[in-house]
Coordinates of C-alpha atoms in Angstrom, one line a residue:
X1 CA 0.0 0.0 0.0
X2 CA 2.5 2.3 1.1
X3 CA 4.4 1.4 -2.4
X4 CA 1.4 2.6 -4.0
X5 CA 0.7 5.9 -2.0
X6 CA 4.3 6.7 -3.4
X7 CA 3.9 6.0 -6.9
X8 CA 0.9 8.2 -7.0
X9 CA 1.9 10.8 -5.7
X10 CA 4.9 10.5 -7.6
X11 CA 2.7 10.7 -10.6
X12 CA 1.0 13.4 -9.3
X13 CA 4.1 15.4 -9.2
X14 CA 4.9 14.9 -12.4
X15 CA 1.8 15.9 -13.5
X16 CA 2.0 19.2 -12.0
X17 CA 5.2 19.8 -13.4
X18 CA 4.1 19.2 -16.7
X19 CA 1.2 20.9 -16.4
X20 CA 2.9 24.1 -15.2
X21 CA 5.4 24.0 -18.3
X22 CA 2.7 23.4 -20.7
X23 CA 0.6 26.5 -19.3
X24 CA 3.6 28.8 -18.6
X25 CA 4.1 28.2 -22.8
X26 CA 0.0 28.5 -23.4
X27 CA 0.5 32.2 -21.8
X28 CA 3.9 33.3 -23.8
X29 CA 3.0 32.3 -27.3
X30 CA -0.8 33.2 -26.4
X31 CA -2.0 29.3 -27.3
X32 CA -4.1 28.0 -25.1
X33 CA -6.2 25.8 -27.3
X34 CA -2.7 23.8 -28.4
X35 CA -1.0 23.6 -25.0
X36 CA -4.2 22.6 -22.7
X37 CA -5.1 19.7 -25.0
X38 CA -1.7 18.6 -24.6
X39 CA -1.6 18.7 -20.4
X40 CA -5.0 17.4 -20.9
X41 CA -4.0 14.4 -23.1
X42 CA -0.5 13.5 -21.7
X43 CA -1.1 13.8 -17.7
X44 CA -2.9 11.3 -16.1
X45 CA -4.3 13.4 -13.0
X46 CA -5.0 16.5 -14.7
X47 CA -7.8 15.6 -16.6
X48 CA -9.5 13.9 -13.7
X49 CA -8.6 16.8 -11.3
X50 CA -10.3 19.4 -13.4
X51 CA -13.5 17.1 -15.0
X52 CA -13.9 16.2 -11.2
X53 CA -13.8 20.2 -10.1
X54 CA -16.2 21.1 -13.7
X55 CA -18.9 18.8 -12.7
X56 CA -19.0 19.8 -8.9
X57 CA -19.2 23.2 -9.2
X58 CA -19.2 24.8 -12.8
X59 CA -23.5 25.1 -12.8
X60 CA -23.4 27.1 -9.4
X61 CA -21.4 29.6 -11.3
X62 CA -24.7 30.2 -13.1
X63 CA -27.5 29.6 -10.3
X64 CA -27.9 32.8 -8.4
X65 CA -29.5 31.1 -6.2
X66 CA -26.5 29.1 -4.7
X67 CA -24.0 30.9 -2.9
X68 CA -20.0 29.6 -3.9
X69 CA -17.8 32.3 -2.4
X70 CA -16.1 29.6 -0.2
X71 CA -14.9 28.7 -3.7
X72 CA -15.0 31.1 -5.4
X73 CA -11.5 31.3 -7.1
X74 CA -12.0 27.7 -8.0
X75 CA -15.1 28.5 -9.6
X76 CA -13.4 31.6 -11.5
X77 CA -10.8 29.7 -12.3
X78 CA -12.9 26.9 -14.2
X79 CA -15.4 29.5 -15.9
X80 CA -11.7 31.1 -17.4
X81 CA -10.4 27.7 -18.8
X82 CA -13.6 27.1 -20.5
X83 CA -14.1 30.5 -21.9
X84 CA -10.7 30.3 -23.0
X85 CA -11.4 26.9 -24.9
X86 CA -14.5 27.9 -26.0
X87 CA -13.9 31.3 -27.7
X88 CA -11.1 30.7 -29.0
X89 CA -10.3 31.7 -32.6
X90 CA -8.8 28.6 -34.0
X91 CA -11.2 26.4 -32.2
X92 CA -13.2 26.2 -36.0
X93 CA -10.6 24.3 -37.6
X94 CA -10.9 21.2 -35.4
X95 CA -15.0 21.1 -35.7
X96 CA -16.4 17.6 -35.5
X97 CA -20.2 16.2 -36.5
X98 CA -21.1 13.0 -36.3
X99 CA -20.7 9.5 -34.6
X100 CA -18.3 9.0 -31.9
X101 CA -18.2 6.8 -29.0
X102 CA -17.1 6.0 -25.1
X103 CA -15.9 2.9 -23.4
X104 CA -16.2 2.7 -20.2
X105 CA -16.9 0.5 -17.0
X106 CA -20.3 1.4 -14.6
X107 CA -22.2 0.5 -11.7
X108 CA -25.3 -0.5 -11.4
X109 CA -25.5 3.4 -9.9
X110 CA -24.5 4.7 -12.8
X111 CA -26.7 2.8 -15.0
X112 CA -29.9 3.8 -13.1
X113 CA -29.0 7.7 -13.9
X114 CA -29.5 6.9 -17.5
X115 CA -33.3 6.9 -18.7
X116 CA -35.2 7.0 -21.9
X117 CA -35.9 10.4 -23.4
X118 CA -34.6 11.5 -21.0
X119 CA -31.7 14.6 -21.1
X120 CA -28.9 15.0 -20.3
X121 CA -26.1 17.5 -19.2
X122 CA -22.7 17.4 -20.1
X123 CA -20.4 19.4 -16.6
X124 CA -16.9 18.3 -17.4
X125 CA -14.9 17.9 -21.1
X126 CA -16.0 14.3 -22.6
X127 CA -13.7 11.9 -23.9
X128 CA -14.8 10.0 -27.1
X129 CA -13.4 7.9 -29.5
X130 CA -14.3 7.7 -33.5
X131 CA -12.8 3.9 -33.3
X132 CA -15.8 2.3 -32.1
X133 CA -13.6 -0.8 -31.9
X134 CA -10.7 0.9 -29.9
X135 CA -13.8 2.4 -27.5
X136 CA -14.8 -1.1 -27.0
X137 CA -11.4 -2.1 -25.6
X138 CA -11.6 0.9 -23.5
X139 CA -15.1 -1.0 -22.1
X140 CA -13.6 -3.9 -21.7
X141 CA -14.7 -5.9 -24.6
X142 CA -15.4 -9.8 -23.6
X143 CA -13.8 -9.8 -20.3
X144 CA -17.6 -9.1 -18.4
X145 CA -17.2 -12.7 -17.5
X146 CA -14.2 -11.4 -15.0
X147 CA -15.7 -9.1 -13.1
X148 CA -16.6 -9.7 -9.4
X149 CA -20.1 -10.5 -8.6
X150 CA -22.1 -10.0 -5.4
X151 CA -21.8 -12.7 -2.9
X152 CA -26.1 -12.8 -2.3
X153 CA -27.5 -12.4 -5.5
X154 CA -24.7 -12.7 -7.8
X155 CA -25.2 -9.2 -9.4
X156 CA -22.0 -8.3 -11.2
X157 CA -20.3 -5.1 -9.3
X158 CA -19.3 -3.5 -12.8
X159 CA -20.6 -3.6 -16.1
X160 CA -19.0 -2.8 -20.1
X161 CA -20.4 -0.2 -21.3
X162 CA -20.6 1.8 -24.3
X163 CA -21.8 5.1 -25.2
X164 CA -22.3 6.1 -28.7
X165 CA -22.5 10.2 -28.9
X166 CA -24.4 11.7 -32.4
X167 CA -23.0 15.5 -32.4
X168 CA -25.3 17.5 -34.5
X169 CA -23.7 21.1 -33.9
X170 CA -20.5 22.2 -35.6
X171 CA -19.7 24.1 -31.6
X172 CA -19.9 20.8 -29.3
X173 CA -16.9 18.7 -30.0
X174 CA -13.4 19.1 -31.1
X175 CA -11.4 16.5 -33.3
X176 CA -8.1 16.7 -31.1
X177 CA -6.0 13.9 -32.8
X178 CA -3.6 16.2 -34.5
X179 CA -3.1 18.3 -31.1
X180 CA -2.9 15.1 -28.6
X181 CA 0.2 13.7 -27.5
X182 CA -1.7 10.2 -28.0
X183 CA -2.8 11.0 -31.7
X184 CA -3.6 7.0 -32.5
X185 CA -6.6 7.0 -30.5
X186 CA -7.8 9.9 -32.5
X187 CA -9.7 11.2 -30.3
X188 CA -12.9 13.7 -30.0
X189 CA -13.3 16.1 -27.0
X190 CA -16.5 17.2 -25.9
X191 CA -17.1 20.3 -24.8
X192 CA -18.8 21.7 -21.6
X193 CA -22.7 22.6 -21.6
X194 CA -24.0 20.6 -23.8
X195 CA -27.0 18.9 -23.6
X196 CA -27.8 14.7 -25.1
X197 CA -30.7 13.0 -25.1
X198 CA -31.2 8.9 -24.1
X199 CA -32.3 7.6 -27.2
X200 CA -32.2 3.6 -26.6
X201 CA -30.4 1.7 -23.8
X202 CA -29.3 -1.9 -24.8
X203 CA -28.8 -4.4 -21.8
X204 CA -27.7 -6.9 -23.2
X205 CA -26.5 -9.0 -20.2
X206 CA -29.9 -9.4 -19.7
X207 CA -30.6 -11.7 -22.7
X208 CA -26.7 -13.1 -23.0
X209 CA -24.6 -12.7 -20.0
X210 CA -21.5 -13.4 -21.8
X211 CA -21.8 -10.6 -24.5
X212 CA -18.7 -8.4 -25.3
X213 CA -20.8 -5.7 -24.4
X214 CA -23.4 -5.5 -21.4
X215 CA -24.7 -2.4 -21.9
X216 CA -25.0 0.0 -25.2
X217 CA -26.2 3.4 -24.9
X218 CA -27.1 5.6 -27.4
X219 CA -27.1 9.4 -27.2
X220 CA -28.5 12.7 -29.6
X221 CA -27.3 15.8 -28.9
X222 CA -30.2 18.1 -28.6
X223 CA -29.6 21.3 -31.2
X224 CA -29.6 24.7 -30.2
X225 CA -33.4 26.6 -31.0
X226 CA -31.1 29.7 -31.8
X227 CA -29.2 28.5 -34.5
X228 CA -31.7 26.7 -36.1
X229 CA -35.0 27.9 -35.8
X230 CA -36.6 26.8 -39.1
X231 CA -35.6 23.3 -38.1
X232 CA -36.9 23.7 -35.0
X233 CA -40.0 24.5 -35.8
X234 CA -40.5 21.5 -37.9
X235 CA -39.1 18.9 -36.2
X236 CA -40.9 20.6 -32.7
X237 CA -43.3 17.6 -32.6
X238 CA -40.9 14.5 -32.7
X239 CA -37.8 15.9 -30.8
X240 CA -39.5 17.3 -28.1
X241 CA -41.5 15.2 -25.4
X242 CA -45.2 15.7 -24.9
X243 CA -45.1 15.6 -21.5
X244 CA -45.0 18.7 -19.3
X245 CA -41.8 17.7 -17.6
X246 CA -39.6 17.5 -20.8
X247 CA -41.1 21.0 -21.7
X248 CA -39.9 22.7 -18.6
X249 CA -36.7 21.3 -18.8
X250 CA -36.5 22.2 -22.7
X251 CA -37.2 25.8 -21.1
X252 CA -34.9 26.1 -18.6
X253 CA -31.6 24.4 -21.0
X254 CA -32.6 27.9 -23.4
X255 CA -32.6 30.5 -20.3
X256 CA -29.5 28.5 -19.2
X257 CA -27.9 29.1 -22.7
X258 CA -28.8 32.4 -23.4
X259 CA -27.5 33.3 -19.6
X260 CA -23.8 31.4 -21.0
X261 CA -23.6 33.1 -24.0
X262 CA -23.9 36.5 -22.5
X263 CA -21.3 35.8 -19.1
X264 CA -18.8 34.5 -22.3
X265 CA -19.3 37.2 -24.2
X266 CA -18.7 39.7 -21.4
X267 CA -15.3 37.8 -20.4
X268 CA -14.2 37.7 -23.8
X269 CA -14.5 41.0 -24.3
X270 CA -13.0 42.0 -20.9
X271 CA -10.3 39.5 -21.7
X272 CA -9.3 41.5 -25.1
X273 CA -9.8 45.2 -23.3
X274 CA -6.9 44.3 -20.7
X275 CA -4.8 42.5 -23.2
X276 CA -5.0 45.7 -25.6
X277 CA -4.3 47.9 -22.7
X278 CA -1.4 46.2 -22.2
X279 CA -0.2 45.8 -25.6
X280 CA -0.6 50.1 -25.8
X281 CA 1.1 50.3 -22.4
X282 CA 4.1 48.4 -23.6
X283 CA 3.8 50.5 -26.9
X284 CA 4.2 53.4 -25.1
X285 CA 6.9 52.8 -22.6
X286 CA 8.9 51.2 -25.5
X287 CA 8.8 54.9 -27.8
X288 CA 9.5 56.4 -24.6
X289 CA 12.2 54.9 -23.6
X290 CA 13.5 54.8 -26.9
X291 CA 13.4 58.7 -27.5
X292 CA 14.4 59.3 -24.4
X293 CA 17.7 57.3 -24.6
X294 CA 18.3 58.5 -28.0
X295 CA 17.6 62.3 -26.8
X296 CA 20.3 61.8 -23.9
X297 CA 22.8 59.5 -26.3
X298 CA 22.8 62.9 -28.9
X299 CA 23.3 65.3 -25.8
X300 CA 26.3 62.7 -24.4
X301 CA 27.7 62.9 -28.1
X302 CA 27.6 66.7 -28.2
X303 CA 28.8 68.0 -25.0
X304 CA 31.8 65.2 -25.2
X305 CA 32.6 66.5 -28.4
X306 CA 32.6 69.9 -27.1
X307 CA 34.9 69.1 -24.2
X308 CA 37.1 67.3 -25.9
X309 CA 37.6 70.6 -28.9
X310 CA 37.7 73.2 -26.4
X311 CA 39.9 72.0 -23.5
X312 CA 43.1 71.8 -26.2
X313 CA 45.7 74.0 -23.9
X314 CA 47.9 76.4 -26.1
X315 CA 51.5 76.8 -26.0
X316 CA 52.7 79.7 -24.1
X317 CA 52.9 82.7 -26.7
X318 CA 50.5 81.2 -29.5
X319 CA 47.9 83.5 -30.5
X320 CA 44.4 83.0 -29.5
X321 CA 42.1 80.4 -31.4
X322 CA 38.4 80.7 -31.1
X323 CA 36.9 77.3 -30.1
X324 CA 34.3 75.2 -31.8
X325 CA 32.2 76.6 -29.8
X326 CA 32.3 79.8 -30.4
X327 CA 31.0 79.3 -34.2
X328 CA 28.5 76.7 -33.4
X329 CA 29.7 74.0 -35.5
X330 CA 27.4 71.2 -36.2
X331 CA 28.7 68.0 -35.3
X332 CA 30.9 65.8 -37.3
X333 CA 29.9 62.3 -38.3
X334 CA 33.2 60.7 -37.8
X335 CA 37.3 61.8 -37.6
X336 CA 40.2 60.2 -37.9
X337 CA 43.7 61.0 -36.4
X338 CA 46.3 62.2 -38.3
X339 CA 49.6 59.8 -38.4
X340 CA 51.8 62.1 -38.6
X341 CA 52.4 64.4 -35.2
X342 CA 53.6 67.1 -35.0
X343 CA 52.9 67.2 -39.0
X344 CA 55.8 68.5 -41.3
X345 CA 53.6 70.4 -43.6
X346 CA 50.6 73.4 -43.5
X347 CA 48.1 73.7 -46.1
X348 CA 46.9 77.3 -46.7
X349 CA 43.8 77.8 -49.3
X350 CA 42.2 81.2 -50.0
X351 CA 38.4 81.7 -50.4
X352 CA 37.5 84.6 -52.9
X353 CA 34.5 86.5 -53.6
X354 CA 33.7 87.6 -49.9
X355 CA 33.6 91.1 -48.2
X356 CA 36.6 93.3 -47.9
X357 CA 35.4 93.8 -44.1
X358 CA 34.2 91.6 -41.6
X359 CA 33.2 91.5 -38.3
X360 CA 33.0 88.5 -36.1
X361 CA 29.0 87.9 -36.9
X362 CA 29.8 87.8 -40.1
X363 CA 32.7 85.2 -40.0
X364 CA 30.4 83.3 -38.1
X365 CA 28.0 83.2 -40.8
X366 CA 30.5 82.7 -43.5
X367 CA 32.0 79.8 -41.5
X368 CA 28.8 78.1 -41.0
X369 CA 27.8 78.2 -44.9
X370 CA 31.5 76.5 -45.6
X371 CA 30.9 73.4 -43.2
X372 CA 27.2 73.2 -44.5
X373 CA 28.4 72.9 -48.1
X374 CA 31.8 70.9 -47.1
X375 CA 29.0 68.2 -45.5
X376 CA 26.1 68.7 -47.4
X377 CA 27.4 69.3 -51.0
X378 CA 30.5 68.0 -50.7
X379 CA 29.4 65.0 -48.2
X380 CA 32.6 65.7 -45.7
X381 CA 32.1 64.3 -42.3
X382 CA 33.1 68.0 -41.1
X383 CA 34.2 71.3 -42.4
X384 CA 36.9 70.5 -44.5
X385 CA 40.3 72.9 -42.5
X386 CA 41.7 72.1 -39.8
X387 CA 41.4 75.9 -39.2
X388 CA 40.4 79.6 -40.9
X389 CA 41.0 82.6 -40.4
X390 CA 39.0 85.5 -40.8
X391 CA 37.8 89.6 -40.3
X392 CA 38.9 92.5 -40.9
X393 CA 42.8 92.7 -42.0
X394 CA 45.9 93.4 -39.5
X395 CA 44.6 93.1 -36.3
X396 CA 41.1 91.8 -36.2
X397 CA 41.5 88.6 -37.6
X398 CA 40.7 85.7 -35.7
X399 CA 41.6 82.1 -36.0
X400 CA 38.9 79.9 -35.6
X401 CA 39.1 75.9 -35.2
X402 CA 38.1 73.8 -37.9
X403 CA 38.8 70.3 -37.3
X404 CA 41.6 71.3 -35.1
X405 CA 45.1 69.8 -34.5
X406 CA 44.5 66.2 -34.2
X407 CA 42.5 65.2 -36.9
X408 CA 42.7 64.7 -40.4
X409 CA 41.2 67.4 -42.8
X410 CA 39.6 67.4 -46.4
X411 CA 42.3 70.2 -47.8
X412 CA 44.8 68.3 -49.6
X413 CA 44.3 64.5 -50.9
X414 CA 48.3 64.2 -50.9
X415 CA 49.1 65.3 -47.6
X416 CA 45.5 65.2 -45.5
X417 CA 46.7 63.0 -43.0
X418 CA 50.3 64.3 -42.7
X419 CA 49.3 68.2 -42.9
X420 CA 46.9 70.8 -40.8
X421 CA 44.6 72.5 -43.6
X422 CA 44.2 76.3 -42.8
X423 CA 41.8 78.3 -44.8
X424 CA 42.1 82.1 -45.6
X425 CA 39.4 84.6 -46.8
X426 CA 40.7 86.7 -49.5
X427 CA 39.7 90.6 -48.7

């Protein structure tokens, strides 16, 4: 016994492992329809776990008169998985309609639960088979005669059974064969809230106690009045029951629809609201951040360039040179250092066609024009001197910085990176 306790509970821990890994990859590629069938098909607790849970609790989620707060997360929790399921948007390309069946073993209990006409609802997701033959050996096919028997009256404890299921409507059962992770039993999953109705029940122990089979039931699902109604209204007379009993229940299975359709719709569209919230949230922060680093990256670049121009010391006794700075020079898009330092050789060019006199604003501007032209026209990766001078003649000129002492200039293809390039405007 105590060999056993371990080896379930070992399974069970398994289970739960597995189930956590396959749900943890539902949520991050947004699959829940692929990933539940497979924790549903592959674990051996889970399935019993949540049917057990569905079929205890999942109809007090839609009686207002019960009261379920003492389980109330449970209850949430369940309603979630099977919206989830239900609504989801690939859930049309695994349709089934038709024939499909269930082996299984019952009690006489369980046998007494099923009557004529009468109907039925479906709590919990339904296993089925479309191999009768392979839902047979689930039964238990020809082995009825090894069963245990009551010791008074001989009355065997469990019986074969098998259920065959006709699904009429293209929304109550799912072909999951190509989604299992046991696809050779091809399997059929039905869905939650559906209603069937006890067409014949075949006991055939009765008449041959050694038949493969001891009991056969057969089962019609019972179509929706919504999505039908034409059909409805002709086949009124021989689907429904004359008596007063099946009419109330009829009733009360379209009130209980209509109230499911409307608490799905509402989650679903909750469901999408806080999912496109967060989608625009992330949006957001995402441009945000983005700008925001790229707005302090181009301020880092700038000022470092800055710094780096305008902290050159001068020799004792040079004359001054106005910094980068003081010209606003755009910024360059790349430099390169000359090889040659200190370099053996000075460029001088002279720029015609400007003003006999000018002032410092007006170098400025002249200045500026020649490194918009040298990067824009002439696609430099700065102005193209490593300095110019400028204003009026003898004592007003200036020297402004260029490109300065340590990089290469665009003055001289011969001698650019073994020379300083140093313009002069021709008064």
């Amino acid at each position: 016994m105590a060999w056993c306790s371990a080896v379930r509970h070992g399974a069970l821990q398994y289970d739960m492992v597995v189930g956590k890994e396959y749900f943890k990859e539902a949520i991050e590629k947004q699959d829940y329809l692929t990933y539940f069938i497979k924790a549903y098909t592959l674990t051996n607790c889970f399935y019993k776990i949540l049917n057990k849970h569905l079929a205890l609790y999942i109809v007090q989620y839609f009686d207002t008169t019960k009261n379920f707060s003492s389980n109330y997360r449970l209850v949430n929790c369940l309603v979630h998985i099977v919206t989830l399921l239900i609504y989801h948007p690939n859930l049309s390309q695994y349709q089934y309609q038709g024939l499909c069946y269930r082996g299984m073993r019952i009690t006489q209990n369980d046998l007494d639960q099923y009557l004529s006409n009468q109907h039925i609802l479906n709590r919990s997701f339904l296993s089925t088979l479309i191999d009768c033959k392979v839902a047979e050996m689930f039964a238990g096919e020809g082995q009825q005669s090894q069963v245990r028997y009551t010791p008074k009256d001989h009355c065997p404890l469990q019986y074969s059974c098998l259920c065959q299921y006709l699904i009429k409507q293209n929304s109550t059962a799912i072909n999951i064969q190509s989604l299992s992770t046991r696809p050779d039993e091809k399997e059929v999953l039905i869905l939650p809230f559906t209603v069937f109705k006890v067409i014949t029940i075949k006991q055939n122990y009765l008449y041959d106690p050694k038949a493969s089979i001891s009991i056969e039931i057969e089962l019609e699902e019972c179509e929706d009045p919504n999505d039908n109604k034409n059909e409805l209204e002709n086949s009124e007379t021989s689907r429904i029951s004359s008596t007063n009993d099946d009419i109330k229940d009829i009733e009360k299975y379209q009130k209980f629809k209509q109230r499911k359709r409307r608490l799905y719709g509402i989650i679903g569209f909750l469901v999408f609201a806080i999912l496109l919230s967060l989608t625009l949230v992330l949006i957001f922060m995402f441009v945000i951040r983005k700008d925001s680093m790229k707005n302090t990256t181009s301020m880092a670049t700038s000022t470092t360039e800055m710094v780096t121009d305008d902290n050159d010391t001068l020799p004792q006794g040079c004359p001054n040179i106005l910094k980068r700075s003081s010209w606003n020079a755009r910024l360059y898009t790349n430099r390169e250092n000359l090889t040659t330092l200190p370099v053996p050789n000075i460029v001088i060019h002279e720029l015609e066609d400007l003003n006999s006199i000018m002032n410092q604003q007006d170098c400025i501007t002249q200045i500026k024009e020649l490194q918009n032209y040298d990067m824009d026209t002439q696609y430099y990766a700065d102005i193209g001197y490593n300095f110019l001078l400028c204003g009026d003649n003898g004592d007003q000129q200036q020297i402004y910085t260029g490109r300065g002492w340590k990089f290469v200039g665009a003055h001289c293809i011969s001698y650019n990176k073994r020379s300083l390039g140093k313009n002069e405007f021709l008064f």
